[in-house]
């Protein structure tokens, strides 16, 4: 089946640093989404991308939909302790198909 | 504005018992999805409903699993004769049509 590869698997950064993570797929998606999950909770939607090449921001978060439609990137600027968590990318082929998730990038922020 | 809610949040059961989980979607959302998440993995799709109709089921949904959404509002997911491999977080999400999916807090199932 389809698989999404997220990298890095984990990162330790200092508070205030910028963070970059990415997600690649062996097949094309028409929608890319980024979620954040805290321990014991469900994923929370951060950003949704609908068009190849699209760049969208949500506060300190910026995500891009790769022009090949096989990848997406998430950047977090000026990290703060509450950014700690697991970030998941998800791809969707069409609006009526299931989301396919990556395995997540675990972010730790050192104050 | 209430989000997606799930009940219970945690369930511990013995192998062989049946369990049932409930999901209440965001009120105007007509689509409801069930996912399963094991440790270190992303959520995996199980099934989804549009209103009361179950439109798709994953091959992960064995015949011990059944989901319903009788009136197109809340949904239940039942697992019969639970096995240790069923231990996971069961997540529910909802959307309005083909728009973004919003997740609930999940039900953590532990089968002993």
XYZ file of N, CA and C in Angstrom, chain B residues 12-102:
273
model
N -9.599 -0.973 29.562
C -8.782 -2.163 29.788
C -9.728 -3.344 29.802
N -9.418 -4.359 29.009
C -10.301 -5.511 28.925
C -9.465 -6.782 28.858
N -10.105 -7.877 29.189
C -9.404 -9.159 29.095
C -9.629 -9.755 27.718
N -8.645 -10.474 27.262
C -8.731 -11.144 25.962
C -10.009 -11.968 25.874
N -10.678 -11.848 24.752
C -11.903 -12.601 24.543
C -13.179 -11.821 24.834
N -13.035 -10.694 25.542
C -14.213 -9.869 25.846
C -14.547 -8.970 24.646
N -15.793 -8.498 24.631
C -16.216 -7.538 23.616
C -16.127 -6.124 24.184
N -15.792 -5.173 23.335
C -15.756 -3.778 23.748
C -16.457 -2.925 22.702
N -17.002 -1.806 23.152
C -17.666 -0.866 22.252
C -17.222 0.538 22.580
N -16.876 1.291 21.546
C -16.457 2.678 21.697
C -17.469 3.571 20.991
N -17.578 4.805 21.509
C -18.503 5.754 20.906
C -17.764 6.979 20.425
N -18.238 7.547 19.320
C -17.690 8.793 18.792
C -18.839 9.742 18.481
N -18.724 10.975 18.949
C -19.665 12.031 18.591
C -18.940 13.050 17.734
N -19.308 13.194 16.478
C -18.587 14.109 15.590
C -18.977 15.566 15.843
N -18.281 16.467 15.180
C -18.679 17.872 15.177
C -20.065 17.942 14.549
N -20.948 18.746 15.110
C -22.390 18.599 14.864
C -22.791 18.703 13.398
N -22.200 19.567 12.624
C -22.650 19.706 11.237
C -21.874 18.826 10.258
N -20.975 18.009 10.772
C -20.157 17.164 9.896
C -20.914 15.913 9.479
N -20.938 15.638 8.173
C -21.672 14.485 7.683
C -20.787 13.252 7.482
N -19.477 13.431 7.538
C -18.579 12.276 7.385
C -17.893 11.962 8.700
N -17.763 10.665 8.954
C -17.143 10.215 10.199
C -16.198 9.069 9.877
N -15.002 9.125 10.426
C -13.944 8.168 10.111
C -13.439 7.511 11.392
N -13.029 6.253 11.253
C -12.343 5.555 12.339
C -10.936 5.185 11.876
N -9.967 5.442 12.756
C -8.570 5.086 12.515
C -8.051 4.325 13.733
N -6.998 3.569 13.521
C -6.320 2.894 14.623
C -4.860 3.319 14.599
N -4.301 3.549 15.791
C -2.914 3.980 15.890
C -2.193 3.133 16.928
N -1.123 2.483 16.508
C -0.289 1.725 17.439
C 0.966 2.529 17.735
N 1.681 2.108 18.765
C 2.822 2.877 19.263
C 3.872 3.078 18.189
N 4.278 4.321 18.004
C 5.333 4.619 17.052
C 4.877 4.700 15.611
N 3.576 4.606 15.390
C 3.038 4.646 14.030
C 2.059 5.804 13.875
N 1.800 6.154 12.627
C 0.737 7.105 12.372
C -0.611 6.407 12.369
N -1.688 7.157 12.417
C -3.016 6.539 12.346
C -3.207 5.773 11.036
N -3.937 4.647 11.136
C -4.259 3.855 9.946
C -5.779 3.797 9.788
N -6.239 3.999 8.587
C -7.667 4.062 8.292
C -8.329 2.714 8.528
N -9.518 2.760 9.159
C -10.327 1.550 9.337
C -11.583 1.579 8.475
N -12.383 2.661 8.624
C -13.645 2.725 7.896
C -14.179 4.150 7.940
N -15.129 4.470 7.053
C -15.765 5.768 7.161
C -17.229 5.736 6.718
N -17.978 6.691 7.229
C -19.394 6.845 6.973
C -19.663 8.208 6.356
N -20.597 8.221 5.433
C -21.188 9.474 5.003
C -22.653 9.393 5.430
N -23.018 10.289 6.322
C -24.314 10.166 7.006
C -24.381 8.776 7.641
N -25.419 7.990 7.372
C -25.501 6.684 8.035
C -24.898 5.560 7.189
N -24.469 5.868 5.982
C -23.959 4.829 5.092
C -22.462 4.604 5.297
N -22.092 3.342 5.484
C -20.684 2.976 5.600
C -20.146 2.796 4.188
N -19.244 3.675 3.766
C -18.838 3.712 2.370
C -17.559 2.961 2.063
N -16.689 2.811 3.036
C -15.435 2.125 2.755
C -14.935 1.451 4.019
N -14.345 0.273 3.841
C -13.740 -0.465 4.946
C -12.349 -0.902 4.548
N -11.407 -0.731 5.447
C -10.039 -1.171 5.206
C -9.936 -2.683 5.426
N -8.911 -3.267 4.817
C -8.671 -4.702 5.064
C -8.235 -4.943 6.512
N -7.866 -3.845 7.223
C -7.523 -3.968 8.649
C -8.754 -4.289 9.486
N -9.927 -3.998 8.951
C -11.168 -4.188 9.697
C -11.604 -5.644 9.545
N -11.110 -6.487 10.470
C -11.463 -7.907 10.389
C -12.933 -8.096 10.737
N -13.410 -9.333 10.574
C -14.826 -9.584 10.825
C -15.182 -9.510 12.306
N -14.176 -9.345 13.169
C -14.479 -9.140 14.596
C -14.838 -7.683 14.890
N -14.591 -6.824 13.907
C -14.858 -5.402 14.072
C -16.153 -5.043 13.355
N -16.978 -4.217 14.005
C -18.150 -3.697 13.312
C -18.375 -2.264 13.746
N -18.751 -1.440 12.798
C -19.005 -0.033 13.073
C -20.386 0.313 12.565
N -21.033 1.223 13.294
C -22.368 1.671 12.910
C -22.484 3.176 13.109
N -23.383 3.745 12.351
C -23.738 5.146 12.535
C -25.218 5.264 12.221
N -26.048 4.742 13.119
C -27.459 4.479 12.801
C -28.276 5.692 12.377
N -28.046 6.848 12.928
C -28.870 8.001 12.581
C -28.042 9.094 11.929
N -26.860 8.727 11.494
C -26.011 9.716 10.842
C -25.408 10.730 11.782
N -25.481 10.437 13.096
C -24.856 11.367 14.041
C -23.671 10.665 14.710
N -23.865 10.119 15.927
C -22.758 9.439 16.594
C -22.505 8.083 15.934
N -21.334 7.535 16.222
C -20.974 6.221 15.687
C -20.441 5.343 16.815
N -20.579 4.043 16.644
C -19.982 3.092 17.575
C -19.075 2.143 16.812
N -18.003 1.756 17.470
C -17.077 0.747 16.937
C -17.030 -0.375 17.959
N -17.402 -1.570 17.540
C -17.390 -2.719 18.437
C -16.308 -3.695 18.004
N -15.588 -4.215 18.960
C -14.617 -5.279 18.707
C -15.069 -6.494 19.502
N -15.305 -7.584 18.813
C -15.705 -8.828 19.483
C -14.491 -9.711 19.701
N -14.543 -10.486 20.774
C -13.491 -11.472 21.086
C -12.112 -10.818 20.966
N -11.893 -9.791 21.759
C -10.658 -9.015 21.644
C -9.414 -9.890 21.780
N -8.381 -9.472 21.064
C -7.072 -10.134 21.100
C -6.037 -9.105 21.547
N -4.890 -9.596 22.004
C -3.863 -8.656 22.474
C -3.417 -7.723 21.365
N -3.443 -8.197 20.145
C -3.060 -7.365 19.009
C -4.028 -6.228 18.734
N -5.178 -6.230 19.382
C -6.128 -5.139 19.213
C -5.767 -3.933 20.076
N -4.815 -4.103 20.980
C -4.394 -2.989 21.837
C -3.847 -1.865 20.965
N -4.441 -0.692 21.110
C -4.091 0.449 20.264
C -4.904 1.649 20.723
N -4.623 2.791 20.087
C -5.473 3.980 20.247
C -6.444 3.980 19.076
N -7.735 4.084 19.380
C -8.747 4.144 18.339
C -9.221 5.596 18.230
N -9.011 6.140 17.040
C -9.276 7.552 16.801
C -10.473 7.717 15.886
N -11.269 8.707 16.186
C -12.410 9.062 15.355
C -12.144 10.456 14.795
N -12.537 10.681 13.558
C -12.408 11.994 12.939
C -13.699 12.309 12.197
N -13.965 13.590 11.994
C -15.140 13.962 11.211
C -14.796 15.089 10.256
N -15.602 15.212 9.217
C -15.410 16.285 8.246
C -16.764 16.658 7.659
N -16.801 17.860 7.077
C -17.981 18.251 6.319
C -17.646 17.997 4.855
N -18.243 16.992 4.290
C -17.930 16.616 2.920
C -16.468 16.255 2.790
N -15.838 16.786 1.738
C -14.450 16.433 1.458
C -13.472 17.407 2.100
N -13.930 18.191 3.049
C -13.038 19.126 3.738
C -12.157 18.417 4.758
N -11.372 19.207 5.483
C -10.374 18.654 6.395
C -11.012 17.784 7.475
N -10.260 16.752 7.900
C -10.718 15.873 8.960
C -10.181 16.377 10.296
N -11.086 16.408 11.284
C -10.727 16.821 12.641
C -10.880 15.613 13.558
